[in-house]
CSV table of C-alpha atoms and ligand atoms in Angstrom, one decimal:
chain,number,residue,atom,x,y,z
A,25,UNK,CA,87.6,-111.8,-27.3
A,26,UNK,CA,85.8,-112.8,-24.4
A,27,UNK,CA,85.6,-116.7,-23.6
A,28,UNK,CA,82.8,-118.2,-21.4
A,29,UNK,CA,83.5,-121.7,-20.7
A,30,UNK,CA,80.8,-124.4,-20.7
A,31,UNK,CA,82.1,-126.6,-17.5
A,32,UNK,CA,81.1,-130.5,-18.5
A,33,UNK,CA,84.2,-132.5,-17.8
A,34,UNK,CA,86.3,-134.4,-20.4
A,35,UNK,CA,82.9,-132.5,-22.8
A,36,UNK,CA,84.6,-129.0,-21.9
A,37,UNK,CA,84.3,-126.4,-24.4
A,38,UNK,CA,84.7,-122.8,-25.2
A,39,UNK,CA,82.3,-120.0,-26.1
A,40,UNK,CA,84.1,-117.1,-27.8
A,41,UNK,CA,83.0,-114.1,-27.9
A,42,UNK,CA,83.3,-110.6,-30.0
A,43,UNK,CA,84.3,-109.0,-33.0
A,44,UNK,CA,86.1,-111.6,-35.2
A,45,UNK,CA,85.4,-114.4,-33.7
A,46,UNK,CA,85.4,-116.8,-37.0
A,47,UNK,CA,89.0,-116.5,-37.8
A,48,UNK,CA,88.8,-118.8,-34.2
A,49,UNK,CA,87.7,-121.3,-36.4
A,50,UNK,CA,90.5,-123.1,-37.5
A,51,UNK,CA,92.3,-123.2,-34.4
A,52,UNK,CA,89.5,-125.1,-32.7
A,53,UNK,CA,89.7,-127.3,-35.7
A,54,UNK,CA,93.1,-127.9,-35.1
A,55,UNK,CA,92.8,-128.9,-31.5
A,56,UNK,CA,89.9,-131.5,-32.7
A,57,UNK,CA,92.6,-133.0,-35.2
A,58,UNK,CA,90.5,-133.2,-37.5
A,59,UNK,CA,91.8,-133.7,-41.4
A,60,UNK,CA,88.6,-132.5,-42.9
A,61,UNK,CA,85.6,-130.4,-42.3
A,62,UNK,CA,82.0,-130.6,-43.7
A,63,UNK,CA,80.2,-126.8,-43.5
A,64,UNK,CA,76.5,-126.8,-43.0
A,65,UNK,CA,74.4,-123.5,-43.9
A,66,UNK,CA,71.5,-122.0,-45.5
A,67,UNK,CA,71.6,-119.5,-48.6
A,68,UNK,CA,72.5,-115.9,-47.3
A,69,UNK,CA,74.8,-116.1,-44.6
A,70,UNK,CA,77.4,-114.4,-46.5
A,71,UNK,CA,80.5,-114.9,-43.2
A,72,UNK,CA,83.4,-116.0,-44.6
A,73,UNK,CA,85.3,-118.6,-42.8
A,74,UNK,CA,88.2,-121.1,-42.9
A,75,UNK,CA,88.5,-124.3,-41.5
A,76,UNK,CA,92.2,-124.7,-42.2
A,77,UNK,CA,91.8,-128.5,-43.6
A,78,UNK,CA,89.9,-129.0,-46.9
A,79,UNK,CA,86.7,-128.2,-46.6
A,80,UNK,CA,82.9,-129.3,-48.1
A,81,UNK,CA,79.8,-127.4,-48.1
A,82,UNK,CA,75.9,-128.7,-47.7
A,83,UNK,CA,73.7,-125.6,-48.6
A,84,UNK,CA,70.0,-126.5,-47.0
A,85,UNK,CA,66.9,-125.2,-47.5
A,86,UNK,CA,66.3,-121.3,-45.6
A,87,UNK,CA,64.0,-121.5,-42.7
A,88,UNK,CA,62.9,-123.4,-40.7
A,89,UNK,CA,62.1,-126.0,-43.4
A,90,UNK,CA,65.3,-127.2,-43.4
A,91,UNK,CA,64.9,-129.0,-39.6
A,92,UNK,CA,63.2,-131.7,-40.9
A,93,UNK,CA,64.3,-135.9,-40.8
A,94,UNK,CA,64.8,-135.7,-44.4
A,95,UNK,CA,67.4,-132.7,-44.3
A,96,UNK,CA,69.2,-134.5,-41.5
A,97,UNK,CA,69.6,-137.8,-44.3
A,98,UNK,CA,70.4,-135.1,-47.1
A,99,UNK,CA,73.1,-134.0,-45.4
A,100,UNK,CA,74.6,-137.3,-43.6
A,101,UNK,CA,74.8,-138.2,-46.9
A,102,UNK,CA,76.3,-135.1,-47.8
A,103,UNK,CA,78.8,-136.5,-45.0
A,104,UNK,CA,79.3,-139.5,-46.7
A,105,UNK,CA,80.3,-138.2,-50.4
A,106,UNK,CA,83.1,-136.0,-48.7
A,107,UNK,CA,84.5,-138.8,-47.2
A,108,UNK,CA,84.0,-137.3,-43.4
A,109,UNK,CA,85.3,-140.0,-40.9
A,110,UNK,CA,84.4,-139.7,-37.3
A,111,UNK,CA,87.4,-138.1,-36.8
A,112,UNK,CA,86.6,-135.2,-38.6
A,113,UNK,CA,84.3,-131.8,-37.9
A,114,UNK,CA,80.9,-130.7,-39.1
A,115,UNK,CA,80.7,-126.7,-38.8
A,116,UNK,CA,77.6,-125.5,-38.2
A,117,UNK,CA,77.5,-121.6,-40.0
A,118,UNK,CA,74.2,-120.1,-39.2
A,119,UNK,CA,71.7,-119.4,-37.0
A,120,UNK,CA,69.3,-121.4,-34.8
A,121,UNK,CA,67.9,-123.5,-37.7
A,122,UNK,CA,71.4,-124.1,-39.0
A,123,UNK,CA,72.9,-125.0,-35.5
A,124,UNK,CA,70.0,-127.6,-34.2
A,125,UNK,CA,70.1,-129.9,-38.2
A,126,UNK,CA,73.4,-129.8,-38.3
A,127,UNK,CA,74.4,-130.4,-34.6
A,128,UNK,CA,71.9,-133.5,-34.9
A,129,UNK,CA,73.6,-134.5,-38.4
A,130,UNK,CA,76.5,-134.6,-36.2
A,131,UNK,CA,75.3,-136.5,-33.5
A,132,UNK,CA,73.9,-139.5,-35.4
A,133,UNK,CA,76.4,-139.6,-38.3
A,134,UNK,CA,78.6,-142.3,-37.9
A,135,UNK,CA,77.5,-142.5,-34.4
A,136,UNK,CA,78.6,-139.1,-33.9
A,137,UNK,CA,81.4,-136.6,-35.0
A,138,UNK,CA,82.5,-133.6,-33.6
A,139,UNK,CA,81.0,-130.0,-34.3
A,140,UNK,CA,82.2,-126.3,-34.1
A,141,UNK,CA,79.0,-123.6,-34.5
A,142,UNK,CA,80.1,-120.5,-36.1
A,143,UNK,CA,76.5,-118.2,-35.2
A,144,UNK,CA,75.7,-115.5,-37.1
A,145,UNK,CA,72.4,-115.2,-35.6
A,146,UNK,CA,71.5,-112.8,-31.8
A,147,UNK,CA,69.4,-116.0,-31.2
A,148,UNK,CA,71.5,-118.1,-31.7
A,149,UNK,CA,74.8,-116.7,-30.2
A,150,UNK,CA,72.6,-115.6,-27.0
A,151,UNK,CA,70.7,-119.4,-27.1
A,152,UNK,CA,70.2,-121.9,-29.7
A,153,UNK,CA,74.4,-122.5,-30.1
A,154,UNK,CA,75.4,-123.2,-26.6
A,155,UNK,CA,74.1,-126.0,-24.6
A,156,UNK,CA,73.9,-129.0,-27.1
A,157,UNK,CA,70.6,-129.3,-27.5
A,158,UNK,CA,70.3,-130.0,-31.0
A,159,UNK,CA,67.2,-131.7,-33.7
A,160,UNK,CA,64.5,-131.5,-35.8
A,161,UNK,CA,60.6,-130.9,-36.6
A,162,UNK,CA,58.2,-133.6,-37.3
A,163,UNK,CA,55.0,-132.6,-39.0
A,164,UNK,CA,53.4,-133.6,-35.5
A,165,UNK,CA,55.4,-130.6,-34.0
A,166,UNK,CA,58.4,-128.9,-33.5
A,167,UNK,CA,61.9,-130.2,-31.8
A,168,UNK,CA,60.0,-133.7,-31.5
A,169,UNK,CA,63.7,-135.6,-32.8
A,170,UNK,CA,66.5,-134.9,-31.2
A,171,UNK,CA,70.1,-135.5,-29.2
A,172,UNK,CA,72.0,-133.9,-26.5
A,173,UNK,CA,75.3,-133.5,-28.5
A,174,UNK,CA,77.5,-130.9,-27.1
A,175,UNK,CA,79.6,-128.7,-29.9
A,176,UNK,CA,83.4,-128.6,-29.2
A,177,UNK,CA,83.4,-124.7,-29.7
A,178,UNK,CA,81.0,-122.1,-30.2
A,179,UNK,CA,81.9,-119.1,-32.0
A,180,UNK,CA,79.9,-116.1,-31.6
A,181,UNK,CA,81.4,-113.6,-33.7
A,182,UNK,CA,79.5,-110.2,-33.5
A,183,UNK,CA,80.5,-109.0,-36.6
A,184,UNK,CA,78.5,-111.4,-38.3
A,185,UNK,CA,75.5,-109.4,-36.4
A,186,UNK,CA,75.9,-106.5,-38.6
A,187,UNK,CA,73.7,-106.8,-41.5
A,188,UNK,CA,70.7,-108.6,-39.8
A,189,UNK,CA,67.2,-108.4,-40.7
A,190,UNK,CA,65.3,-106.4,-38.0
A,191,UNK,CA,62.9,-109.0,-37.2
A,192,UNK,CA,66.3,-111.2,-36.4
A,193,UNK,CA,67.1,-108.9,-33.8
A,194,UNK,CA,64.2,-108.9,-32.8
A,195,UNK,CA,63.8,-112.0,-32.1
A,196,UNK,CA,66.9,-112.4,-30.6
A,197,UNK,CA,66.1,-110.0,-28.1
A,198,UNK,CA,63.1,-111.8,-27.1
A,199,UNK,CA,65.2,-115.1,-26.1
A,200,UNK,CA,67.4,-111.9,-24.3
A,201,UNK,CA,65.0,-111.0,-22.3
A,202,UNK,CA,63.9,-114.0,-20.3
A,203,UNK,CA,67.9,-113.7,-19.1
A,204,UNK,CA,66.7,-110.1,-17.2
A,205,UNK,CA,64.7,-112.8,-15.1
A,206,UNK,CA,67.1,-115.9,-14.4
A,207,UNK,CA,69.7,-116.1,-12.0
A,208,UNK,CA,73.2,-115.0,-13.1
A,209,UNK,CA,76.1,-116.6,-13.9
A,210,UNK,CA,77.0,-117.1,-10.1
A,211,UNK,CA,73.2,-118.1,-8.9
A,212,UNK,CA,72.7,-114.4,-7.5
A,213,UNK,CA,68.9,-113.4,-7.9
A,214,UNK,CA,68.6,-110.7,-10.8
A,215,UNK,CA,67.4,-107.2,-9.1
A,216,UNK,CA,65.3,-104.7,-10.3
A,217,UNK,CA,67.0,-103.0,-13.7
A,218,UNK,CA,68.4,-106.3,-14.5
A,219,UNK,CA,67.4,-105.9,-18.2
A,220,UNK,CA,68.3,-101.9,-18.0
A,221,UNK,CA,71.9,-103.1,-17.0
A,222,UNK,CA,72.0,-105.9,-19.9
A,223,UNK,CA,71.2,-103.2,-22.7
A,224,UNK,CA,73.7,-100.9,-21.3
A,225,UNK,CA,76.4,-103.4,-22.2
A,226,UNK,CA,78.4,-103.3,-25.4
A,227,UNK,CA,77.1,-105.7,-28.0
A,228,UNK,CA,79.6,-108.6,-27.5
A,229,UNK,CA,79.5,-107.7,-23.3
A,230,UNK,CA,75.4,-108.3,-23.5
A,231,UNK,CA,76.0,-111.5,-25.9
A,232,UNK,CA,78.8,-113.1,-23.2
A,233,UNK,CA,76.6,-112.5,-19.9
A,234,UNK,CA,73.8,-114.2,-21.7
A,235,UNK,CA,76.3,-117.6,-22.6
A,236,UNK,CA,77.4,-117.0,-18.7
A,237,UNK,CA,74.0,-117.4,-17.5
A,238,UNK,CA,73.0,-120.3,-20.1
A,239,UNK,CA,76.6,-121.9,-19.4
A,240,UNK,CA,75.9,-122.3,-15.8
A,241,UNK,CA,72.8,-123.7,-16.3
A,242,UNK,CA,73.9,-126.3,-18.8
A,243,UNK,CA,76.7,-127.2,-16.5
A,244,UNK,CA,74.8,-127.8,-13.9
A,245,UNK,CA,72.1,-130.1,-15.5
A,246,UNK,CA,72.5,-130.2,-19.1
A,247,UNK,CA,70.2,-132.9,-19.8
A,248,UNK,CA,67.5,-130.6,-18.2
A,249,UNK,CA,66.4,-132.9,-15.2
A,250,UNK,CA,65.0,-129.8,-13.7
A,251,UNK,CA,67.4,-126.4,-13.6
A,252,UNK,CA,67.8,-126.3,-17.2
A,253,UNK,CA,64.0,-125.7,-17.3
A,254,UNK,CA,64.5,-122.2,-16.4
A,255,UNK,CA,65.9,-121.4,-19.8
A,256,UNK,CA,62.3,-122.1,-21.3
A,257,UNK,CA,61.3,-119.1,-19.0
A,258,UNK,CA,58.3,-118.0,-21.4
A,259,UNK,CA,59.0,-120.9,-23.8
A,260,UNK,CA,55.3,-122.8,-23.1
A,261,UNK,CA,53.3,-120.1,-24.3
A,262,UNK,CA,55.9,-119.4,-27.3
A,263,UNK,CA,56.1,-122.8,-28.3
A,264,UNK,CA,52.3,-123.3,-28.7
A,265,UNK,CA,51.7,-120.2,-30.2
A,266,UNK,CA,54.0,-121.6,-32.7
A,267,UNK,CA,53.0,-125.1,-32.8
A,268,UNK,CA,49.6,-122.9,-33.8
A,269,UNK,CA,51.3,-121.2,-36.2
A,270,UNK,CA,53.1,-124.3,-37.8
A,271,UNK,CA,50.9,-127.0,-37.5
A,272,UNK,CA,47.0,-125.7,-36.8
A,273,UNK,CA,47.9,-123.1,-39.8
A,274,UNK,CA,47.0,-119.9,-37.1
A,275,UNK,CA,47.5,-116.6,-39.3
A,276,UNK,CA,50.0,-114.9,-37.1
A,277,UNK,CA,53.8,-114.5,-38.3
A,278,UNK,CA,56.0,-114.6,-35.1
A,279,UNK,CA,59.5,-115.0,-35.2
A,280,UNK,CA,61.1,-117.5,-31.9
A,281,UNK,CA,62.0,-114.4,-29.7
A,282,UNK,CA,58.7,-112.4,-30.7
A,283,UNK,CA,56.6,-115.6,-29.4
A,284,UNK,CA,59.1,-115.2,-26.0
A,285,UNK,CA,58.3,-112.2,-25.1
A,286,UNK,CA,54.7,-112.6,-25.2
A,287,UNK,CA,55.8,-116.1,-23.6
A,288,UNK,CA,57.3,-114.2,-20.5
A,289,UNK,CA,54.3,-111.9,-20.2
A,290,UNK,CA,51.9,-114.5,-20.0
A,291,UNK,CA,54.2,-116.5,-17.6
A,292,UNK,CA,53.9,-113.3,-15.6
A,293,UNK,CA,50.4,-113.1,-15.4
A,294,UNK,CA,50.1,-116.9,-14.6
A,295,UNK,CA,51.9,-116.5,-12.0
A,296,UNK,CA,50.5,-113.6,-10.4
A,297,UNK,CA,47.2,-115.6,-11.0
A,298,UNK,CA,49.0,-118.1,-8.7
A,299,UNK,CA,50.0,-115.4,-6.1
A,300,UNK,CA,53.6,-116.1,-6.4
A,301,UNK,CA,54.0,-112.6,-8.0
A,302,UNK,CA,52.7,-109.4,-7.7
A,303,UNK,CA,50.8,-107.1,-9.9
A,304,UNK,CA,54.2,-104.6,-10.1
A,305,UNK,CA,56.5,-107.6,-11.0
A,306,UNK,CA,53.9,-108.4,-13.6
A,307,UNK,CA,54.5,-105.0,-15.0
A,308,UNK,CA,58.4,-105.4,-15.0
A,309,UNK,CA,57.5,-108.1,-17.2
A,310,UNK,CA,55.6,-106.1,-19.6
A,311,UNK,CA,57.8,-103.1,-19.0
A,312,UNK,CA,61.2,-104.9,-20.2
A,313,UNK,CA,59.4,-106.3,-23.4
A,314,UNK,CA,57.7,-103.4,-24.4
A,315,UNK,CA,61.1,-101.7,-23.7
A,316,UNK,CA,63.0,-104.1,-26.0
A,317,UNK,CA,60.0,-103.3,-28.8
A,318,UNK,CA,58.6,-106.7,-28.6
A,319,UNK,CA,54.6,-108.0,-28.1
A,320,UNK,CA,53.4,-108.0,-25.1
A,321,UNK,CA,50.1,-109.4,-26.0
A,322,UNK,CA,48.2,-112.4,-27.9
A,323,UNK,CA,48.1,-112.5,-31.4
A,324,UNK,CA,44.3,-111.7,-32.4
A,325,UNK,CA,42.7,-114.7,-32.7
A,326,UNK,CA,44.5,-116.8,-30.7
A,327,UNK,CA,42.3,-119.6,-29.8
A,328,UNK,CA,42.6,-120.2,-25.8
A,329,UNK,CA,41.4,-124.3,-25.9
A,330,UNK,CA,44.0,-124.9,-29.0
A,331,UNK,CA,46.7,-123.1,-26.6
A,332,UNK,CA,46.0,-125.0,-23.8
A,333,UNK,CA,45.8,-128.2,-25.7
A,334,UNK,CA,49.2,-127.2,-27.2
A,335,UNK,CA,51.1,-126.2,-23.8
A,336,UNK,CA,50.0,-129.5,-22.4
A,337,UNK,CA,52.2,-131.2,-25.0
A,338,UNK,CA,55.4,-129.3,-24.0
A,339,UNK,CA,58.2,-131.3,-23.3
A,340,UNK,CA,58.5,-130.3,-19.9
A,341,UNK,CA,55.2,-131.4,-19.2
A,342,UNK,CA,54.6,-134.9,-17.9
A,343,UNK,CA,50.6,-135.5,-18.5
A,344,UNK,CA,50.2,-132.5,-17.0
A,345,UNK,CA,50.3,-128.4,-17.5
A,346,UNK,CA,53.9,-127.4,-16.7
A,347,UNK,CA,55.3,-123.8,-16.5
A,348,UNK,CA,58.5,-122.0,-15.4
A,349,UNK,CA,56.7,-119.1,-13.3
A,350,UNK,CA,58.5,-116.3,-11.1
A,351,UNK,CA,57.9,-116.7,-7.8
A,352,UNK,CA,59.0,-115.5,-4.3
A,353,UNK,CA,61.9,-117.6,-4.6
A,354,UNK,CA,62.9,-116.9,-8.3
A,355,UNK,CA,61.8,-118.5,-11.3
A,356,UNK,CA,61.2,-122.4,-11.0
A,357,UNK,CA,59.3,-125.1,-12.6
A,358,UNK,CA,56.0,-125.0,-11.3
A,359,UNK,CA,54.2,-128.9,-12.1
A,360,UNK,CA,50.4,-129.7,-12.1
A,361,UNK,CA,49.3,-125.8,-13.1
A,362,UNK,CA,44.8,-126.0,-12.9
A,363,UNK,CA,43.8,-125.6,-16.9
A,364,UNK,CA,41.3,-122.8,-15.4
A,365,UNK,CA,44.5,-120.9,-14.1
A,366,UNK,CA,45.8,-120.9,-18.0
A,367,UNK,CA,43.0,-120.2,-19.4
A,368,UNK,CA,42.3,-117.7,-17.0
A,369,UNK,CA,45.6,-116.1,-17.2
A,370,UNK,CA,44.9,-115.9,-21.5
A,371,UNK,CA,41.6,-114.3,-20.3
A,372,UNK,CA,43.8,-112.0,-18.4
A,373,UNK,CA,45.8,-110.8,-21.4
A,374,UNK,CA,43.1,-110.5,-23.4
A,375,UNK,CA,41.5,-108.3,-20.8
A,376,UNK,CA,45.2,-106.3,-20.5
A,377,UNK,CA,44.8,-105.4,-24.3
A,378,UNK,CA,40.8,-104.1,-24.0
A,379,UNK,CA,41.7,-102.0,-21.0
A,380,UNK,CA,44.4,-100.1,-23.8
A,381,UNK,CA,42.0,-99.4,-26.0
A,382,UNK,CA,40.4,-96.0,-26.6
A,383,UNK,CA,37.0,-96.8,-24.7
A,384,UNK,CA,38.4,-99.7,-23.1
A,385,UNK,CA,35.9,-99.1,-19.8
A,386,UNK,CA,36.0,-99.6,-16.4
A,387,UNK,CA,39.6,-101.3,-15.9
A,388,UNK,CA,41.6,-98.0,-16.1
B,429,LIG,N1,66.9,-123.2,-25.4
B,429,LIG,C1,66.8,-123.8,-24.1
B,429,LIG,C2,67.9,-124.8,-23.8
B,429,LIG,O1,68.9,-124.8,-24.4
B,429,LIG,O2,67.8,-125.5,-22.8
């Protein structure tokens, strides 16, 4: 089993690890004290765990339909019937979806109890687990409710990876492949191969570095004052493509990670259009997603004034257009971006696609 710890004081907690990694479960239970434990999931996750101490389950709806306000009172009162005090544990067993409701139910119910995430997910073991950040959709738009609530373990057991849908790795790779970019685990600048190195790993190996590099990050500002910006690397573009998706009713089906790695690609080309990067580092880019079989480009019909519109609403954005762009120094929050740069860095995708085509012309 490999352990990554998650260094925030007295809030100290454990990642684990590998093959097996459930049967953790009741031990971490155990050192909580809890007497009883509350299991959140969705229909399909088919891990079997135990909690040692008697147990309830709350099955909520699949999807992403299930991170909505009215979940989060289903299953506090779901909380409530089994008689959870705030001594007591809520495990999270699921993926992202699973992980941000029921960390939230967590976090508000009676004030907030402690939680233990069992993902079965790649996105969530390599992401949406670690790091506390947990919440809910509104119908305005995505993630809009929320809480910093930190879990007391995370347990990432590989196994559980084995019979997942190809789209879910897929999209699991996609929130992999922004860590080729980021610093590692001890602040060192990623070199060239970076993502060739990662894939090389053993399953579980790949899976830890990621938690390394998100653990350090949390630690170091978890309630993302600025560093922990760097783990939305390619997250404004994939957050509005989605908002697109989910509120404006855009035709395209992307899952999280698929909207990434068109995320990172566009980042890319923003910030060459910004001359922090060159045209080669723009192909890495492109080179590592199309080498992990994800989209490199814009859905068709992607609207550029709806995106723009949509990426000015991201959270790290403060009235303004805010990205996390590669740069001469790294990757880094880059404030006050000039809408014709965006749009002229969609233009630039668009134009990447066309030059592909049979007949694309002069751009060769
Ligand atoms: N998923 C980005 C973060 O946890 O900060």
């Amino acid at each position: 089993m490999i352990v990554v710890p998650v260094e925030l004081g007295e809030r100290r907690y454990e990642v684990l690890v590998g093959p097996g990694a459930r049967r953790e479960l009741s031990g971490a239970v155990r050192r909580i004290g809890a007497r009883r434990a509350v299991v959140v999931t969705q229909h399909g996750i088919d891990v079997d765990i135990d909690a040692g101490v008697p147990t309830d389950r709350v099955v909520v709806p699949d999807g992403e339909g299930a991170k909505s306000m009215a979940q989060v009172e289903a299953v506090c009162r779901a909380f409530v019937r089994a008689g959870l005090s705030r001594r007591d544990v809520v495990v999270a067993l699921g993926g992202g979806v699973v992980s941000d409701l029921a960390g939230f139910a967590a976090a508000v119910h009676l004030r907030g109890v402690a939680y233990v995430t069992v993902s079965t997910s790649l996105l969530g073991q390599v992401d949406a687990a670690v790091g506390g950040k947990t919440g809910v959709n509104l119908p305005e738009g995505k993630n809009l409710v929320g809480a910093f609530w930190q879990p007391a373990a995370v347990l990432c057991d590989t196994d559980a990876l084995s019979g997942l849908p190809a789209r879910e790795w897929a999209s699991g790779r996609g929130e992999m492949a922004k860590y080729a970019f980021l610093p590692g685990p001890a602040g060192d600048r990623p070199g060239a191969g970076a993502a060739e190195r990662l894939l090389a790993m053993p399953l579980p190996a790949q899976v830890a570095h990621c938690v390394a590099i998100k653990a350090a990050v949390v630690a170091a500002d978890e309630r993302e004052g600025d560093r922990r910006m760097l783990l939305n690397y390619g997250h404004t573009l994939a957050h509005a493509l989605e908002a697109a998706a989910f509120e404006g009713g855009a035709g395209w089906d992307l899952r999280h990670g698929e909207a990434v790695a068109i995320g990172l690609v566009f980042a890319a080309v923003l910030a060459a259009r910004l001359g922090r990067i060159d045209d080669a580092r723009v192909e890495e880019h492109r080179a590592v997603v199309r080498g992990l079989d994800l989209p490199a480009e814009l859905p068709v019909g992607a609207d550029p004034a709806l995106l723009v519109r949509l990426m000015a609403r991201d959270k790290k954005a403060d009235h303004d257009l805010t990205f996390v762009l590669d740069g001469p120094d790294g990757v880094a929050p880059v404030r006050g971006v000039p809408e014709a740069a965006v749009l002229a860095a969609l233009a630039d995708m668009d134009n990447a696609v066309a030059r592909r085509q049979p007949g694309g012309g002069d751009r060769g």
